[in-house]
Short mmCIF file of N, CA and C and ligand atoms in Angstrom, two decimals:
data_model
loop_
_atom_site.label_atom_id
_atom_site.label_comp_id
_atom_site.label_asym_id
_atom_site.label_seq_id
_atom_site.Cartn_x
_atom_site.Cartn_y
_atom_site.Cartn_z
N MET A 8 93.72 94.51 93.56
CA MET A 8 93.25 93.41 92.71
C MET A 8 93.90 93.54 91.33
N TYR A 9 94.67 92.56 90.95
CA TYR A 9 95.59 92.70 89.82
C TYR A 9 94.89 93.03 88.50
N SER A 10 93.76 92.39 88.23
CA SER A 10 93.15 92.54 86.91
C SER A 10 92.19 93.72 86.79
N CYS A 11 92.00 94.44 87.87
CA CYS A 11 91.01 95.52 87.86
C CYS A 11 91.59 96.80 87.23
N LEU A 12 90.88 97.35 86.26
CA LEU A 12 91.35 98.54 85.54
C LEU A 12 91.63 99.72 86.47
N PHE A 13 90.69 100.01 87.37
CA PHE A 13 90.88 101.19 88.24
C PHE A 13 91.94 100.94 89.31
N CYS A 14 92.15 99.68 89.71
CA CYS A 14 93.29 99.38 90.59
C CYS A 14 94.59 99.65 89.83
N LYS A 15 94.62 99.28 88.56
CA LYS A 15 95.82 99.52 87.74
C LYS A 15 96.07 101.02 87.56
N ILE A 16 95.00 101.79 87.38
CA ILE A 16 95.15 103.25 87.28
C ILE A 16 95.65 103.81 88.62
N ALA A 17 95.10 103.30 89.72
CA ALA A 17 95.52 103.77 91.05
C ALA A 17 96.98 103.42 91.33
N ASN A 18 97.42 102.26 90.81
CA ASN A 18 98.82 101.83 90.99
C ASN A 18 99.77 102.40 89.95
N LYS A 19 99.22 103.21 89.02
CA LYS A 19 100.00 103.84 87.92
C LYS A 19 100.53 102.80 86.93
N GLN A 20 99.91 101.63 86.90
CA GLN A 20 100.27 100.65 85.86
C GLN A 20 99.65 101.05 84.53
N ILE A 21 98.56 101.81 84.61
CA ILE A 21 97.92 102.38 83.43
C ILE A 21 97.85 103.88 83.65
N SER A 22 98.20 104.65 82.63
CA SER A 22 98.24 106.10 82.82
C SER A 22 96.85 106.71 82.68
N SER A 23 96.67 107.82 83.38
CA SER A 23 95.42 108.57 83.30
C SER A 23 95.75 110.02 83.65
N GLU A 24 94.81 110.90 83.37
CA GLU A 24 95.02 112.33 83.70
C GLU A 24 94.55 112.59 85.13
N ILE A 25 95.46 112.35 86.06
CA ILE A 25 95.12 112.50 87.49
C ILE A 25 95.13 113.98 87.85
N VAL A 26 94.06 114.43 88.50
CA VAL A 26 93.99 115.84 88.90
C VAL A 26 94.08 116.00 90.41
N PHE A 27 93.88 114.92 91.14
CA PHE A 27 93.98 114.98 92.60
C PHE A 27 94.29 113.59 93.13
N GLU A 28 95.11 113.54 94.18
CA GLU A 28 95.43 112.25 94.79
C GLU A 28 95.79 112.47 96.25
N ASN A 29 95.31 111.58 97.11
CA ASN A 29 95.80 111.53 98.49
C ASN A 29 96.00 110.07 98.88
N ASP A 30 96.15 109.79 100.17
CA ASP A 30 96.46 108.41 100.59
C ASP A 30 95.35 107.42 100.24
N SER A 31 94.11 107.90 100.23
CA SER A 31 93.00 106.95 100.11
C SER A 31 92.28 106.97 98.76
N LEU A 32 92.48 108.01 97.95
CA LEU A 32 91.72 108.08 96.69
C LEU A 32 92.47 108.86 95.63
N LEU A 33 91.96 108.79 94.42
CA LEU A 33 92.47 109.65 93.35
C LEU A 33 91.32 110.05 92.43
N ALA A 34 91.53 111.19 91.75
CA ALA A 34 90.54 111.69 90.79
C ALA A 34 91.24 111.87 89.46
N PHE A 35 90.58 111.37 88.41
CA PHE A 35 91.17 111.48 87.07
C PHE A 35 90.08 111.70 86.04
N LYS A 36 90.50 112.21 84.86
CA LYS A 36 89.55 112.49 83.78
C LYS A 36 88.97 111.21 83.22
N ASP A 37 87.68 111.23 82.95
CA ASP A 37 87.05 110.09 82.29
C ASP A 37 87.52 110.07 80.83
N ILE A 38 87.86 108.88 80.34
CA ILE A 38 88.41 108.74 79.00
C ILE A 38 87.36 108.99 77.91
N ARG A 39 86.10 108.77 78.24
CA ARG A 39 84.99 109.04 77.31
C ARG A 39 83.97 109.91 77.99
N PRO A 40 84.28 111.21 78.07
CA PRO A 40 83.44 112.10 78.87
C PRO A 40 82.00 112.17 78.37
N SER A 41 81.05 112.11 79.30
CA SER A 41 79.65 112.29 78.92
C SER A 41 79.12 113.65 79.37
N ALA A 42 80.03 114.58 79.65
CA ALA A 42 79.69 115.96 79.97
C ALA A 42 80.94 116.78 79.64
N PRO A 43 80.80 118.11 79.48
CA PRO A 43 81.99 118.93 79.19
C PRO A 43 83.09 118.74 80.24
N VAL A 44 82.70 118.55 81.48
CA VAL A 44 83.65 118.24 82.55
C VAL A 44 83.24 116.89 83.14
N HIS A 45 84.14 115.92 83.12
CA HIS A 45 83.79 114.59 83.62
C HIS A 45 85.02 113.95 84.28
N TYR A 46 84.97 113.86 85.59
CA TYR A 46 86.04 113.22 86.37
C TYR A 46 85.49 112.03 87.13
N LEU A 47 86.37 111.10 87.43
CA LEU A 47 86.02 109.95 88.27
C LEU A 47 86.82 110.05 89.56
N ILE A 48 86.14 109.91 90.68
CA ILE A 48 86.81 109.91 91.98
C ILE A 48 86.74 108.47 92.49
N VAL A 49 87.93 107.91 92.78
CA VAL A 49 88.05 106.46 92.96
C VAL A 49 88.86 106.15 94.23
N PRO A 50 88.32 105.32 95.12
CA PRO A 50 89.12 104.91 96.28
C PRO A 50 90.26 104.00 95.84
N LYS A 51 91.41 104.07 96.51
CA LYS A 51 92.52 103.18 96.17
C LYS A 51 92.22 101.74 96.58
N GLU A 52 91.44 101.60 97.63
CA GLU A 52 91.03 100.25 98.05
C GLU A 52 90.05 99.69 97.01
N HIS A 53 90.23 98.43 96.67
CA HIS A 53 89.30 97.80 95.72
C HIS A 53 87.99 97.46 96.44
N ILE A 54 86.96 98.23 96.13
CA ILE A 54 85.60 97.95 96.60
C ILE A 54 84.77 97.86 95.32
N GLN A 55 83.98 96.81 95.18
CA GLN A 55 83.32 96.58 93.88
C GLN A 55 82.30 97.66 93.52
N SER A 56 81.46 98.02 94.47
CA SER A 56 80.40 98.99 94.17
C SER A 56 79.77 99.47 95.47
N ILE A 57 78.84 100.41 95.35
CA ILE A 57 78.08 100.88 96.52
C ILE A 57 77.42 99.68 97.21
N ALA A 58 76.96 98.72 96.42
CA ALA A 58 76.27 97.55 96.98
C ALA A 58 77.20 96.68 97.82
N HIS A 59 78.50 96.87 97.68
CA HIS A 59 79.47 96.05 98.41
C HIS A 59 80.10 96.78 99.59
N LEU A 60 79.58 97.98 99.90
CA LEU A 60 80.15 98.74 101.02
C LEU A 60 79.87 98.03 102.34
N LYS A 61 80.86 98.09 103.23
CA LYS A 61 80.69 97.56 104.58
C LYS A 61 80.70 98.74 105.55
N ASP A 62 80.31 98.49 106.76
CA ASP A 62 80.24 99.56 107.76
C ASP A 62 81.55 100.33 107.90
N ASN A 63 82.68 99.62 107.76
CA ASN A 63 83.98 100.29 107.93
C ASN A 63 84.37 101.14 106.72
N HIS A 64 83.51 101.20 105.70
CA HIS A 64 83.79 102.02 104.52
C HIS A 64 83.16 103.41 104.59
N ARG A 65 82.53 103.73 105.73
CA ARG A 65 81.86 105.04 105.82
C ARG A 65 82.83 106.19 105.56
N GLY A 66 84.04 106.05 106.06
CA GLY A 66 85.05 107.10 105.88
C GLY A 66 85.45 107.23 104.41
N VAL A 67 85.57 106.11 103.72
CA VAL A 67 85.94 106.11 102.30
C VAL A 67 84.88 106.87 101.50
N LEU A 68 83.64 106.56 101.78
CA LEU A 68 82.53 107.19 101.06
C LEU A 68 82.50 108.70 101.31
N SER A 69 82.70 109.06 102.55
CA SER A 69 82.73 110.47 102.92
C SER A 69 83.89 111.18 102.21
N ASP A 70 85.05 110.55 102.16
CA ASP A 70 86.22 111.13 101.46
C ASP A 70 85.91 111.35 99.98
N LEU A 71 85.22 110.40 99.36
CA LEU A 71 84.88 110.53 97.93
C LEU A 71 84.03 111.79 97.71
N VAL A 72 83.02 111.95 98.53
CA VAL A 72 82.08 113.07 98.34
C VAL A 72 82.77 114.40 98.65
N PHE A 73 83.53 114.46 99.74
CA PHE A 73 84.21 115.72 100.06
C PHE A 73 85.26 116.07 99.01
N SER A 74 85.92 115.06 98.45
CA SER A 74 86.92 115.33 97.40
C SER A 74 86.24 115.82 96.13
N ALA A 75 85.07 115.27 95.82
CA ALA A 75 84.32 115.72 94.65
C ALA A 75 83.92 117.18 94.83
N LYS A 76 83.47 117.51 96.01
CA LYS A 76 83.08 118.89 96.31
C LYS A 76 84.27 119.84 96.16
N ALA A 77 85.42 119.45 96.70
CA ALA A 77 86.63 120.28 96.61
C ALA A 77 87.09 120.42 95.16
N LEU A 78 87.01 119.34 94.39
CA LEU A 78 87.43 119.38 92.99
C LEU A 78 86.50 120.29 92.18
N ALA A 79 85.20 120.19 92.43
CA ALA A 79 84.22 121.04 91.74
C ALA A 79 84.50 122.51 92.02
N LEU A 80 84.85 122.80 93.26
CA LEU A 80 85.16 124.19 93.65
C LEU A 80 86.42 124.66 92.92
N LYS A 81 87.44 123.80 92.90
CA LYS A 81 88.71 124.12 92.23
C LYS A 81 88.50 124.35 90.73
N LEU A 82 87.57 123.58 90.14
CA LEU A 82 87.30 123.70 88.70
C LEU A 82 86.36 124.86 88.40
N GLY A 83 85.82 125.48 89.44
CA GLY A 83 84.92 126.61 89.27
C GLY A 83 83.55 126.24 88.74
N LEU A 84 83.12 125.01 89.03
CA LEU A 84 81.80 124.58 88.55
C LEU A 84 80.71 125.24 89.40
N GLY A 85 79.76 125.87 88.71
CA GLY A 85 78.66 126.51 89.43
C GLY A 85 77.69 125.48 89.98
N GLY A 86 77.54 124.39 89.26
CA GLY A 86 76.69 123.29 89.67
C GLY A 86 77.21 122.03 89.03
N TYR A 87 76.79 120.90 89.52
CA TYR A 87 77.33 119.65 88.99
C TYR A 87 76.46 118.48 89.42
N LYS A 88 76.72 117.34 88.82
CA LYS A 88 76.03 116.11 89.23
C LYS A 88 77.07 115.14 89.77
N LEU A 89 76.71 114.43 90.82
CA LEU A 89 77.53 113.36 91.38
C LEU A 89 76.75 112.07 91.21
N VAL A 90 77.35 111.11 90.53
CA VAL A 90 76.61 109.89 90.17
C VAL A 90 77.42 108.64 90.53
N PHE A 91 76.74 107.71 91.21
CA PHE A 91 77.26 106.36 91.39
C PHE A 91 76.38 105.43 90.55
N ASN A 92 76.95 104.76 89.59
CA ASN A 92 76.23 103.69 88.92
C ASN A 92 76.47 102.41 89.74
N VAL A 93 75.42 101.66 89.96
CA VAL A 93 75.55 100.47 90.83
C VAL A 93 75.05 99.23 90.11
N GLY A 94 75.98 98.32 89.80
CA GLY A 94 75.61 97.06 89.14
C GLY A 94 75.31 97.27 87.66
N ARG A 95 75.30 96.16 86.92
CA ARG A 95 75.06 96.24 85.47
C ARG A 95 73.73 96.93 85.16
N GLU A 96 72.69 96.59 85.92
CA GLU A 96 71.38 97.19 85.65
C GLU A 96 71.38 98.68 85.96
N GLY A 97 72.34 99.11 86.76
CA GLY A 97 72.47 100.52 87.09
C GLY A 97 73.49 101.23 86.21
N GLY A 98 73.97 100.53 85.18
CA GLY A 98 74.89 101.16 84.23
C GLY A 98 76.36 101.09 84.62
N GLN A 99 76.67 100.31 85.67
CA GLN A 99 78.08 100.19 86.08
C GLN A 99 78.81 99.20 85.18
N ILE A 100 79.91 99.69 84.58
CA ILE A 100 80.70 98.85 83.67
C ILE A 100 81.99 98.41 84.36
N ILE A 101 82.60 99.34 85.10
CA ILE A 101 83.85 99.04 85.80
C ILE A 101 83.53 98.66 87.24
N ASP A 102 83.92 97.43 87.63
CA ASP A 102 83.57 96.91 88.95
C ASP A 102 84.57 97.34 90.01
N HIS A 103 84.79 98.63 90.09
CA HIS A 103 85.59 99.24 91.16
C HIS A 103 84.88 100.55 91.47
N LEU A 104 84.44 100.70 92.70
CA LEU A 104 83.64 101.86 93.12
C LEU A 104 84.20 103.17 92.56
N HIS A 105 83.34 103.99 91.98
CA HIS A 105 83.78 105.30 91.50
C HIS A 105 82.61 106.27 91.50
N LEU A 106 82.94 107.52 91.78
CA LEU A 106 81.95 108.59 91.79
C LEU A 106 82.20 109.46 90.56
N HIS A 107 81.16 109.63 89.73
CA HIS A 107 81.27 110.50 88.56
C HIS A 107 80.99 111.93 88.99
N LEU A 108 81.89 112.85 88.62
CA LEU A 108 81.65 114.29 88.78
C LEU A 108 81.42 114.84 87.37
N LEU A 109 80.21 115.34 87.15
CA LEU A 109 79.80 115.79 85.82
C LEU A 109 79.37 117.25 85.89
N GLY A 110 79.83 118.04 84.93
CA GLY A 110 79.41 119.45 84.94
C GLY A 110 79.92 120.16 83.71
N GLY A 111 79.89 121.49 83.80
CA GLY A 111 80.41 122.32 82.72
C GLY A 111 79.42 122.64 81.62
N TRP A 112 78.14 122.31 81.85
CA TRP A 112 77.14 122.63 80.82
C TRP A 112 76.81 124.11 80.85
N THR A 113 76.38 124.62 79.68
CA THR A 113 75.72 125.91 79.71
C THR A 113 74.25 125.63 80.04
N ASN A 114 73.48 126.65 80.34
CA ASN A 114 72.12 126.44 80.84
C ASN A 114 71.24 125.60 79.94
N ASN A 115 71.39 125.76 78.62
CA ASN A 115 70.46 125.05 77.71
C ASN A 115 71.03 123.74 77.19
N GLU A 116 72.15 123.29 77.72
CA GLU A 116 72.83 122.09 77.21
C GLU A 116 72.41 120.83 77.98
N LYS A 117 71.95 121.00 79.21
CA LYS A 117 71.82 119.90 80.13
C LYS A 117 70.78 118.89 79.72
P1 5GP B 224 80.56 103.18 84.93
O1 5GP B 224 79.65 103.00 83.76
O2 5GP B 224 81.22 101.89 85.36
O3 5GP B 224 79.90 103.90 86.08
O4 5GP B 224 81.69 104.17 84.46
C1 5GP B 224 82.95 103.79 84.06
C2 5GP B 224 83.60 104.99 83.44
O5 5GP B 224 84.97 104.70 83.27
C3 5GP B 224 83.04 105.36 82.06
O6 5GP B 224 82.54 106.69 82.09
C4 5GP B 224 84.25 105.20 81.13
O7 5GP B 224 84.29 106.18 80.12
C5 5GP B 224 85.42 105.30 82.09
N1 5GP B 224 86.60 104.56 81.67
C6 5GP B 224 86.64 103.29 81.19
N2 5GP B 224 87.90 102.90 80.94
C7 5GP B 224 88.69 103.96 81.27
C8 5GP B 224 90.11 104.17 81.22
O8 5GP B 224 90.90 103.31 80.82
N3 5GP B 224 90.57 105.38 81.64
C9 5GP B 224 89.72 106.36 82.07
N4 5GP B 224 90.28 107.52 82.45
N5 5GP B 224 88.38 106.19 82.14
C10 5GP B 224 87.87 105.01 81.74
ZN1 ZN B 225 89.93 97.63 91.67
#
């Protein structure tokens, strides 16, 4: 989708700090981190949100979660949060499905 920010990031029309990429998704640093460690894991296919998932997207969703798990392990995170914001009322600003990987807090920071 031409006008979508995360499609443009996935197509490398807009630069980002990509830390992982495969055929179906990519992970990059959030530009305005809300945790010491904050990455976004994004499918290359334009899907608007969790609310727009279809049955044939089960594999995409599974890939997002397994990639988040692998990235957290690579980053040495002892614990982390995985967050999907869904719709404006759910805090979603970018209308392209993305999984937030948040972590890196010390015990009393969270
Ligand atoms: P949402 O609120 O839609 O779940 O989260 C969107 C996230 O995308 C926010 O955390 C925001 O900081 C991040 N973001 C917005 N624009 C850009 C951008 O151009 N580059 C990167 N790397 N992150 C962005
Ligand atoms: Zn998109």
